[in-house]
């Protein structure tokens, strides 16, 4: 089975999926929707066309107006435009020149993220590589195709062909896109099973994209480090609670956890919540808990500079003790695939995202707290990787 597809299946089957309930679509005649259009200064016709042209979605694909607004993000204005220019280190003159070079105008952009990712793509200047026998053979090996004929048959099943591609990067992206587009609903459901909203999944994915597009990042070093953490997780002994671990095991677990957070430039905060009282708790303290006495565990994921990216609740029912080893295997399997997808995905122009059904947060954890350790580590690792892969390959 191809490496990329193997990762998808391992990811979705390991975590498990929640059924998607049927939901009502956004009603264009709803007064709240009309008020929103007035607020952003668009007609209904223009908005529907914009949503289709930029995101290839319709109102029917969003459960509520809130979900739609959350998906699109903030409207572009003078203030966040200046923030965007500062982030890309562009003067207004350079920005206008960039628009002109790409046959675009500022008036075409209504939402901040649409302009953000357009600029990101425009500034990406990797030279495309013509397909050769050598790099085609490398691609076959990377995606575990036995022959060119097998690859051609795979593409034919999507009404595609090798003949449609001049550059290896475009062909590579097409392969990744075919795999991941088919699996997008499974990936969405998986993120939903962690209680993540669409905006939170995008926050996590955008954070990783920011890291991966850092010009100072050494991709080989990054993926090597990620693979090493996967190996260390697989080597970790089986356990049902922290009491099964030696002092050395606990120290190793904390070291892996801290290392992953540092690598991904993340901070994680933990809170026990009961009867409206929120009590901070450290990761090390969670390892010592035998019971939460009915409290909820709130997990907040923040960027290294303290911006809240997501909060979630991971329940004991989601994972068993074997999930740690499976997560380690997935981390190792993902490193090469993610690197290949990253290179291919840099060539596409815009993200296509899907709005999942909402999950109510704050579900009760069982009184036994023995699985907090593996749940938080494994959950975060898989959510981050899933969000990253989902976000990158959807840039179509």
XYZ file of C-alpha atoms in Angstrom:
396
model
C 0.000 0.000 0.000
C 1.318 3.434 -0.861
C 3.033 5.345 1.909
C 0.665 8.310 1.877
C -2.439 6.158 1.853
C -0.962 4.035 4.615
C -0.659 7.100 6.790
C -4.242 8.143 6.153
C -5.600 4.734 7.019
C -3.417 4.410 10.099
C -4.455 7.855 11.214
C -8.176 7.417 10.787
C -8.413 3.826 11.968
C -6.226 4.409 15.001
C -8.201 7.347 16.285
C -11.638 6.167 15.238
C -14.383 8.151 13.610
C -17.523 9.820 14.857
C -20.645 9.575 12.719
C -21.638 12.781 10.991
C -25.178 13.787 11.799
C -27.311 15.358 9.131
C -27.476 19.117 9.443
C -29.321 22.045 7.958
C -27.556 24.326 5.519
C -27.160 28.085 5.846
C -30.362 29.702 4.580
C -29.542 32.657 2.289
C -32.892 34.212 3.197
C -32.117 34.131 6.910
C -31.988 37.631 8.367
C -28.756 36.951 10.243
C -27.092 35.946 6.979
C -28.386 39.079 5.281
C -27.090 41.154 8.190
C -23.684 39.506 7.794
C -23.624 40.360 4.090
C -24.428 43.960 4.915
C -21.687 44.023 7.531
C -19.012 42.840 5.091
C -20.397 44.931 2.227
C -21.266 42.157 -0.231
C -24.406 41.247 -2.107
C -25.788 37.731 -1.797
C -24.876 36.986 -5.409
C -21.316 38.278 -5.025
C -20.789 36.390 -1.776
C -21.980 33.068 -3.191
C -19.765 33.559 -6.246
C -16.781 34.452 -4.039
C -17.295 31.379 -1.869
C -17.418 29.185 -4.959
C -14.509 30.806 -6.794
C -12.120 30.970 -3.848
C -13.101 27.910 -1.844
C -15.198 25.762 -4.189
C -18.005 25.549 -1.627
C -21.654 26.480 -1.420
C -23.828 27.594 1.488
C -25.308 24.094 1.615
C -21.999 22.762 2.915
C -22.069 24.772 6.139
C -24.153 23.799 9.124
C -24.635 27.281 10.545
C -23.783 30.875 9.798
C -21.326 30.795 12.695
C -19.532 27.860 11.064
C -19.329 29.765 7.787
C -17.997 32.911 9.459
C -15.515 30.869 11.467
C -14.324 29.152 8.299
C -13.759 32.340 6.310
C -12.029 34.177 9.115
C -11.707 37.931 9.536
C -12.563 40.393 6.809
C -9.558 42.137 5.303
C -9.207 45.691 6.585
C -6.536 48.384 6.765
C -5.296 47.223 10.152
C -4.765 43.548 9.404
C -3.464 44.418 5.936
C -0.652 46.360 7.572
C -0.020 43.423 9.912
C 0.147 41.125 6.904
C 2.621 43.363 5.086
C 4.754 43.524 8.206
C 4.744 39.737 8.532
C 5.915 39.307 4.937
C 8.267 42.309 5.267
C 6.708 44.056 2.281
C 6.389 47.775 1.691
C 3.165 49.033 0.145
C 5.042 49.661 -3.083
C 6.381 46.095 -3.108
C 2.933 44.773 -2.289
C 1.315 46.660 -5.159
C 4.033 45.428 -7.493
C 3.399 41.861 -6.331
C -0.305 42.245 -7.076
C 0.472 43.603 -10.526
C 2.921 40.789 -11.311
C 0.222 38.258 -10.504
C -2.587 40.031 -12.364
C -4.455 40.659 -9.116
C -5.974 43.645 -7.352
C -6.619 44.289 -3.689
C -10.338 44.576 -4.421
C -10.416 40.873 -5.282
C -9.757 39.921 -1.664
C -12.499 40.124 0.923
C -11.011 37.949 3.660
C -7.626 38.166 5.330
C -6.654 34.514 4.929
C -7.335 34.541 1.193
C -4.813 37.318 0.706
C -2.389 35.791 3.208
C -2.117 32.495 1.367
C -2.036 34.173 -2.028
C 0.964 36.253 -0.998
C 2.602 33.187 0.495
C 2.214 31.360 -2.803
C 3.366 34.294 -4.905
C 6.541 34.665 -2.901
C 7.359 30.985 -3.231
C 9.846 30.841 -6.096
C 11.014 27.234 -6.251
C 12.067 26.346 -9.771
C 10.062 23.469 -11.169
C 11.921 20.357 -12.262
C 11.189 18.673 -15.590
C 10.254 15.005 -15.295
C 13.180 12.679 -15.974
C 13.602 8.925 -15.775
C 15.638 9.406 -12.610
C 13.255 11.617 -10.617
C 10.260 9.623 -11.861
C 11.861 6.474 -10.476
C 12.435 8.255 -7.161
C 8.778 9.255 -7.072
C 7.704 5.664 -7.755
C 9.818 4.483 -4.841
C 8.588 7.230 -2.509
C 4.951 6.340 -3.139
C 5.663 2.620 -3.466
C 4.429 2.121 -6.999
C 5.884 -1.039 -8.515
C 6.138 0.415 -12.005
C 5.279 3.342 -14.240
C 2.369 1.273 -15.518
C 0.976 0.978 -11.990
C 1.273 4.738 -11.489
C -0.417 5.349 -14.822
C -3.258 3.001 -13.886
C -3.644 4.847 -10.576
C -3.862 8.211 -12.342
C -6.221 6.804 -14.983
C -8.663 5.884 -12.230
C -8.988 9.640 -11.614
C -9.216 10.478 -15.344
C -5.614 11.635 -15.156
C -2.340 10.612 -16.797
C 1.415 11.089 -16.505
C 1.232 12.731 -19.926
C -0.616 15.654 -18.349
C 2.471 16.704 -16.398
C 5.701 18.339 -17.449
C 7.173 18.892 -13.994
C 7.808 16.332 -11.265
C 6.471 18.669 -8.552
C 3.109 18.924 -10.309
C 2.900 15.163 -10.776
C 3.844 14.582 -7.161
C 1.198 16.964 -5.925
C -1.435 15.310 -8.115
C -0.687 11.927 -6.552
C -0.876 13.337 -3.022
C -4.022 15.269 -3.876
C -5.809 12.183 -5.220
C -5.005 10.260 -2.054
C -5.966 12.984 0.369
C -9.015 14.328 -1.412
C -10.571 10.887 -1.189
C -9.776 10.772 2.509
C -10.758 14.339 3.401
C -14.011 13.394 5.127
C -12.228 10.816 7.252
C -9.615 13.373 8.244
C -12.307 15.926 9.044
C -14.173 13.422 11.183
C -10.967 12.517 12.967
C -10.275 16.124 13.895
C -13.902 16.420 14.965
C -13.474 13.411 17.260
C -10.966 15.459 19.230
C -13.528 18.221 19.725
C -11.753 20.611 17.377
C -13.709 23.234 15.495
C -12.764 24.086 11.926
C -11.135 27.325 13.052
C -9.038 25.488 15.647
C -7.926 22.872 13.127
C -6.921 25.680 10.798
C -5.090 27.442 13.621
C -3.034 24.322 14.287
C -2.401 23.722 10.611
C -1.458 27.341 9.942
C 0.917 27.245 12.891
C 2.698 24.242 11.386
C 2.725 25.824 7.947
C 4.334 28.903 9.481
C 7.007 26.688 11.024
C 7.582 24.720 7.828
C 7.859 27.869 5.710
C 10.388 29.445 8.042
C 13.448 30.052 5.830
C 15.696 29.246 8.792
C 14.178 25.778 9.194
C 16.272 22.788 8.183
C 13.582 20.382 6.847
C 15.845 17.350 7.055
C 16.706 18.113 10.660
C 13.047 18.742 11.510
C 11.750 15.486 10.056
C 14.656 13.545 11.508
C 13.787 14.866 14.958
C 10.116 13.993 14.457
C 11.071 10.494 13.379
C 13.278 10.090 16.438
C 10.360 10.959 18.708
C 8.309 8.352 16.875
C 10.994 5.750 17.520
C 11.177 6.646 21.201
C 7.396 6.349 21.517
C 7.425 2.907 19.922
C 10.130 1.818 22.338
C 8.085 2.955 25.308
C 6.855 0.151 27.595
C 3.164 -0.733 27.699
C 1.316 0.725 30.666
C -2.182 1.232 32.001
C -1.368 4.019 34.450
C 1.572 6.135 35.546
C 2.022 3.848 38.552
C 3.200 1.152 36.114
C 6.133 3.332 35.081
C 9.528 3.629 36.691
C 11.056 6.996 37.531
C 13.241 6.616 34.448
C 10.201 5.897 32.270
C 8.394 8.966 33.563
C 11.453 11.123 32.955
C 11.684 9.753 29.403
C 8.006 10.415 28.780
C 8.249 14.009 29.975
C 11.393 14.511 27.904
C 9.631 13.261 24.756
C 6.623 15.471 25.447
C 8.697 18.571 26.125
C 10.834 17.864 23.074
C 7.853 17.586 20.776
C 6.401 20.842 22.045
C 9.726 22.606 21.574
C 10.119 21.194 18.071
C 6.631 22.389 17.137
C 6.981 25.709 19.001
C 3.958 24.966 21.164
C 2.870 25.305 24.750
C 0.162 23.208 26.378
C -1.774 24.199 29.487
C -3.933 21.864 31.564
C -6.865 22.743 33.795
C -9.167 20.685 35.979
C -12.671 22.163 35.830
C -15.401 21.336 38.343
C -18.472 23.301 39.401
C -17.173 26.389 37.625
C -13.814 26.321 39.411
C -10.810 26.172 37.064
C -7.587 24.831 38.575
C -4.308 24.837 36.611
C -2.389 21.569 36.758
C 1.054 20.688 35.433
C 1.810 17.840 33.056
C 3.940 16.147 35.693
C 1.103 16.427 38.217
C -1.294 14.763 35.793
C 0.932 11.716 35.846
C 0.425 11.367 39.573
C -3.372 11.622 39.514
C -5.416 8.526 40.264
C -8.747 10.368 40.194
C -10.101 13.767 39.168
C -13.126 13.405 41.441
C -15.453 14.097 38.535
C -13.614 17.147 37.194
C -13.202 17.844 33.486
C -9.736 18.134 31.965
C -9.393 21.161 29.710
C -6.367 21.199 27.428
C -5.285 24.452 25.799
C -2.763 24.445 22.959
C -0.908 27.713 22.459
C 1.770 28.907 20.091
C 5.197 29.575 21.512
C 4.350 33.274 21.849
C 1.180 32.512 23.816
C -1.575 32.768 21.190
C -4.399 30.289 21.829
C -4.652 27.868 18.912
C -7.126 25.293 20.218
C -8.647 23.754 23.291
C -9.999 20.256 23.537
C -11.074 17.386 25.738
C -9.655 13.927 25.094
C -11.542 11.140 26.802
C -10.330 7.776 28.003
C -12.653 5.994 25.591
C -10.703 7.349 22.639
C -7.471 5.497 23.308
C -6.023 2.449 24.969
C -2.439 1.941 26.088
C -1.465 0.545 22.685
C -2.165 3.915 21.102
C 1.269 5.180 22.117
C 3.107 2.599 20.013
C 0.718 3.124 17.106
C 1.269 6.869 17.336
C 5.010 6.303 17.199
C 4.628 4.197 14.079
C 2.461 6.873 12.485
C 5.001 9.565 13.318
C 7.737 7.566 11.607
C 5.579 6.702 8.597
C 4.495 10.316 8.249
C 7.907 11.975 8.096
C 8.759 11.046 4.518
C 5.195 11.438 3.287
C 4.778 14.832 4.930
C 8.035 16.040 3.433
C 6.968 14.926 -0.037
C 3.530 16.482 0.357
C 5.078 19.708 1.606
C 7.245 20.057 -1.492
C 4.391 19.262 -3.833
C 1.834 21.395 -2.036
C 3.960 24.543 -2.264
C 2.957 24.788 -5.926
C -0.783 25.176 -5.457
C -2.572 28.427 -4.996
C -5.324 28.177 -2.447
C -6.583 25.996 0.371
C -9.831 24.110 -0.021
C -11.311 23.439 3.389
C -14.337 21.513 4.585
C -16.550 22.535 7.481
C -17.132 19.646 9.881
C -20.088 19.171 12.165
C -19.593 20.829 15.530
C -18.632 18.903 18.621
C -19.792 20.045 22.052
C -16.757 20.609 24.251
C -16.303 19.881 27.913
C -17.349 16.232 27.905
C -16.804 14.426 31.201
C -13.656 12.438 31.746
C -13.862 9.228 33.738
C -12.874 9.445 37.393
C -9.743 7.396 36.725
C -7.077 9.734 35.399
C -4.539 7.093 34.452
C -4.775 7.723 30.712
C -4.247 11.493 30.760
C -0.578 11.106 29.981
C -0.821 9.050 26.839
C -4.056 10.669 25.722
C -2.702 14.200 25.731
C 0.575 13.317 24.060
C -0.846 10.972 21.448
C -3.854 13.158 20.810
C -1.858 16.305 20.241
C 0.693 14.546 18.057
C -1.948 13.064 15.803
C -4.114 16.183 15.701
C -1.145 18.305 14.682
C 0.004 15.909 12.009
C -3.513 15.351 10.734
C -4.257 19.062 10.613
C -0.957 19.783 8.877
C -1.428 17.170 6.179
C -5.093 18.072 5.708
C -4.313 21.776 5.360
C -1.310 21.455 3.064
C -2.720 19.089 0.485
C -5.990 20.998 0.240
C -4.230 23.989 -1.303
C -5.752 23.463 -4.712
